[in-house]
Structures are given as structure tokens and as C-alpha cells.
Amino acid sequence: MLELKNISKKYKQFSLKEINLRVENGDYFVLLGNSGSGKSLLLELIAGLIQPKEGEIYLNGDNLTKKPIQKRQIGLVFQDFALFPHKTVQENILYALNVSGEGNTEKKAKLNDIAVRMNIQHLLNRMPGTLSGGESQRVALARTLVKKPKVLLLDEPLSSLDVQLRSGLRALLKEINKKGQTIIHVTHDYDEAIALGKKVAVIDDGKIIQSGTIQSVFKNPESEFVANFVGMKNFFKSILYQNKERTFAKVNGETEICLLSDDEEGEGYVMIRDEDILIYDKRPESSAMNNFEGIVKEAIPARLGMEVAIQASLLFFVLITHESYERMELEQGKKVWISFKASAVRFLKT
Amino acid sequence: MKYSLFQNITILFSGLIVLFIIAPLFSMFIQTGKSEFLEIIVDEDVLNSIWLTLSTAFMTTIIFAFLSIPFAYLMARNDFPFKGVLQGIIDLPVVIPHSAAGIALLGFVSRDSALGKFANIFGLDFIGSSLGIGIAMAFVSLPFFVNAARDGFYNVPRRLEQAAYTLGASPFRTFITISLPLAWRNILSGFIMMFARGMSEFGAVVIVAYHPMITPVLIYEYFGAFGLKYARPVSVIFVTISLLVFIILRSLSKDRDIVRA
């Protein structure tokens, strides 16, 4: 378990304030924040590239705070990969093993093993300058993982990749985590957090604002910042399946939400923005595929308009104008229908 | 293709500047007669002085370059108070008259100085020896190396050194395997510049060590004693050899070019 206790640090224009964090062994932990929030700084602190002004870092009970970088057993993959440009891919990967002075046979076995896992066997004799972004990322991962670090730190690992390459790398990262590798992944992209993370911490202005499981943070944002950044109240864990050439997400084993998706069947999250849901007095006659009957549970004034919670087979949140709210007389307990289009539903595979 | 007035003026001025450098050298070459040249090329004093100049400049460059690499790295990687002052001190030998540099050095390494007395214990003498020549050459040429090496280290992304640390490499190992190879081109280029500047030095050397004669001093001596006719062929030989060495070292440094990310 990696534990950060009351970490504070000021570095150039960034600062971290009293960071407390626990990452269990085997976790996929996502640090989510905008640029300048201090998330990369936190990663460098864990790696040991900079020292905290206050606070302590523990790894499996061992105090790392004053330990040199070389002895921390923490791997860091930089956003720009930081491959050594004067060494071949193979030399880059062997670099870490040469440092620890392992035997040639052992080194070769480890090199081959990691090259197969990262699917880079064909790149071993290439120079880093000739690799694509996706290839560089896999080489950087191989170079770090070959040392079998206790914690793998990833700084925006997908940000410099094309959209097509991202899903491949996501699958690879998930696979690495499945084999037991603890991962801390820094990103500004909540799609990534949902797709990969088991747990997430939202960081803003050097402070951790909220942390917990993906579902708890995304569904119950505790502050306006988190709500604006990741808040997605209509956010449900679901299973995607196809039926009669249509795609559905089944939530809680019963509610079926129709959607458009070319993802393969499997687990994930469905999300519907609260402004994309319409409220009707009676069952609507429209092209919308998703129509549910429910009762108004409560209505809360929001920054813009009113947020109405409607209990159907799931609890949905709908954002409407004050005018509509008054015209429809949506008092508590009123029976209504809600409706949204299949195209308004987003699915993120996990 | 039609050139604008501005382009024509640019070309004209460029041509004049290049001619300004080429013309004197070219005329020196064509004015040197074949017989004078053949006579000088077997002159033992000339050959010895050329060998002394090249070997002393080379050894001096190797020793002082090696010693100043850590300093260049320090200047590239660290910020500290009075760094600007330190940089100014490094550049001093470039801006002061070289004869003045020679006078300063002479006081510092003469037989009566502390350093001179210390060297004397080991039977070494700076004055009138290749040791003194080397010291004078190093003094005036070192800034070329330090500045080039410093720029080389500065251009190595710090990220790469940090990556090496996270992979378990010590700062020394990181320096040897990452920083040094990546700054190598600049270091070699600085080496060539220092060597070239060292072997062509006259002012500082002539004051610290007139004898044994390096070629620039010998040319001056021949000119004073026998006139232009005798000084010219020596100059031709030395310029030719300098150019050859320069071209060879430059081409070596190009071979070492590495693929940058």
C-alpha cells in the first residue's frame, strides 16, 4: 500500500497542500485534475524527483520520504516518454537491468518477456527517434516495467496518442493492472478515469477535493468543482448487450437503456446528461427510444434552472428551466414520464 | 531569376567579406615559390616547431578539456549566486589582450612564484618549456571548450537524466551514460575550437616561452630575421596543416552525430 500523509510542497508556480492519499496494492488509481492542478508534481514527489516540504510517503509501511529515487522501486513513465535518443529500443530497456547488474541470460530472458508482453519484439533494434507515439509509449512502459516496480506511475499516458491508438493502450494498461501491478495514473480526461480507474482522486489547486471509487465520485460530487469537472448524476454501472440489431445497457439487471454504440458487449458505465432528458405529463409519442414512468422525488434549484430528481426504475436527474418547472407543476410525488434519445446516451467500456 | 536591389546588396557584401578572408591566404599561397617551399619543408627547425605546436596544443586540450567537463556540467545544470560573475570570469581570456595574458601568466608561473618553486621541486620548469607553452595555450583557449560543453549539457533534456534515476542509475552513471553521450557533439566541437585556438596562439606563448619555438613564434622569428620571403613558406605549411587537422577533426565530429528524439 502506498500512503501519502500530509504532503505539502511549493515548486515554481505550483503548490501542493496537505495531500493525504492511500493506494492499495493492485489498485488502478486515477489522479484527475486540470493542467496546473499539481497532479504531475504529486507524481514527481512520489517518484522522488523532488522532496516534499512537509509530510511523509510510505510504501508497504516503509518510509520513502528521504529515500533516494534509485531505491524507491517506483517506476515512472513520463508524458513525453523520455526514451534515451542515443540508445536503441533494446538498450533503453536493458538500461534498468544493467544498472542492477544482472546476468546476461537473465537479462535476455527478461527483455524477451517484456518485449512480448508489450508487443514490441519487432522494434528492438530501432532508434527511439524513428518510433511512432504509440510505439514509444509501449517502449517506455517496457523499460519501466522490466524492473518490476512496486508502483507504476503514469503521467498523462494517453494524451499524446491518436484516438485510434488510445483504446489499444487502455487495454494494455488494464491488462498490466490485472496482473497485479499497482498503477497511479495522472490525467485531465475523465473518460480515461472512468475507462481505467478503480478509484479516483480529483485534484484542484494543489488539494485533493474528493476521492473514492469511480462511481461514488462521479455520481456524488461533493463540491461544485467536482460536479462541474466530472459531475454526471445520471451515471450507472451497466452491461452492454446487443438484441435484434439494437444496443442496450442493462442497469441493475433490470432497467434497459437503448443507446448507440459500436463497443463490444461487456461492462461499463452509461451516462446521460441531465439537460438531455425531457419530462412529460403522459407517455410521449416521439422518436426517443428511452421512455420511463416515475414520480418526482424532489426539485432543487441549480445554478441554471431547476434540477428535478425523478424516481423511475432508476433515479434520474433532469435539468429544466424555472418556467417549465412552474408550468408543469412538478411538485413532489407527481407522476411523470421522462424521455431521452438513444443518441443522448454515452457508454464508456471498462 | 531576378534579384531585388536588397538581395544584390546582400550578395555583394557577403562576397566582399568572404574575399577579405580568402584573398590574403590565397595570395600567400600563390606568391610562395616552389623552390622556397621545398627548401623550407625539409628545414628541421620548421618541422620540429610544427610537431611541437600540434602535440602541445593537442595534449593541453585533452588535459584541460577533461578537467573542465565537470565545471561545464555544473554551469549548465545548476543555478547559484554569482553564476553570471563566474561566467564572466570564464570569458575573460577571450577579451583581454593575449600579450597581457602572457604577462599575467609569466608572473604566476615564473621561477620565483609559489607555483614555479613548487614545480621546481619535481624538476619542472614552466618558463621556456613545452609546459609553459601548454599553460599559455590553455589560458587563452579554455573558454571555447567550457562554453561549448556547457551548451551541450544544457541542451540535454533534464527529463532524460530523471528517467535514468527512476530506472535506478546513480548520478555518476547517469552522467556517463546519458548526459555525456548526448552532449558529445558539442564537447567535440568545443575540443576542436580549443585545439585550433591553442595551436594558433602567439601573444601569450611568446611571453611565457619564446623557446622552444612553436610555429607562430617561428614565423615571427623568420620574418624578423630573414624577412617576408622566408616567413611565407612556413606560414603556408602551417596554414595547410592547420586546415587539414581542422577538416579531419570536423569530419570525425560529424560521424559521431546521433539521432535526436
Coordinates of C-alpha atoms in Angstrom, one line a residue, chain A residues 44 49 69-70 74 76 78 80 82-87 95-96 98-99 129 143-144 147, chain B residues 159-160 162-171 173-174 177-178 181-182 258-261:
Chain A
E44 CA 7.2 13.5 -9.1
L49 CA 12.4 13.6 -8.2
I69 CA 14.9 7.8 -6.2
Q70 CA 17.1 4.9 -7.2
I74 CA 8.7 3.1 -8.1
L76 CA 7.6 6.5 -13.7
F78 CA 6.9 10.4 -18.4
D80 CA 6.9 12.7 -23.2
A82 CA 11.9 10.3 -22.1
L83 CA 13.4 7.5 -24.1
F84 CA 17.2 7.8 -24.4
P85 CA 17.6 9.0 -28.0
H86 CA 21.1 7.7 -28.4
K87 CA 20.2 4.1 -27.5
Y95 CA 19.4 0.1 -19.2
A96 CA 17.5 -0.6 -16.0
N98 CA 22.4 -3.1 -16.5
V99 CA 22.2 -0.8 -13.5
G129 CA 13.5 8.8 -33.0
R143 CA 11.6 0.0 -19.9
T144 CA 9.9 0.8 -16.7
K147 CA 12.3 -3.6 -13.3
Chain B
R159 CA 13.9 14.6 -18.2
L160 CA 16.3 12.0 -19.6
Q162 CA 15.5 12.0 -14.3
A163 CA 14.3 8.9 -16.3
A164 CA 17.7 7.3 -15.7
Y165 CA 17.4 8.0 -12.0
T166 CA 14.0 6.4 -11.8
L167 CA 15.5 3.3 -13.6
G168 CA 18.0 3.0 -10.7
A169 CA 21.0 4.8 -12.2
S170 CA 23.3 6.8 -9.9
P171 CA 24.0 10.4 -10.7
R173 CA 26.2 6.5 -14.1
T174 CA 23.6 8.9 -15.5
T177 CA 25.7 7.0 -19.9
I178 CA 23.2 9.8 -20.7
P181 CA 27.0 10.9 -24.8
L182 CA 24.1 13.3 -25.6
I258 CA 23.4 10.9 -33.1
V259 CA 19.7 10.6 -33.8
R260 CA 17.9 13.0 -31.6
A261 CA 14.4 12.4 -30.4

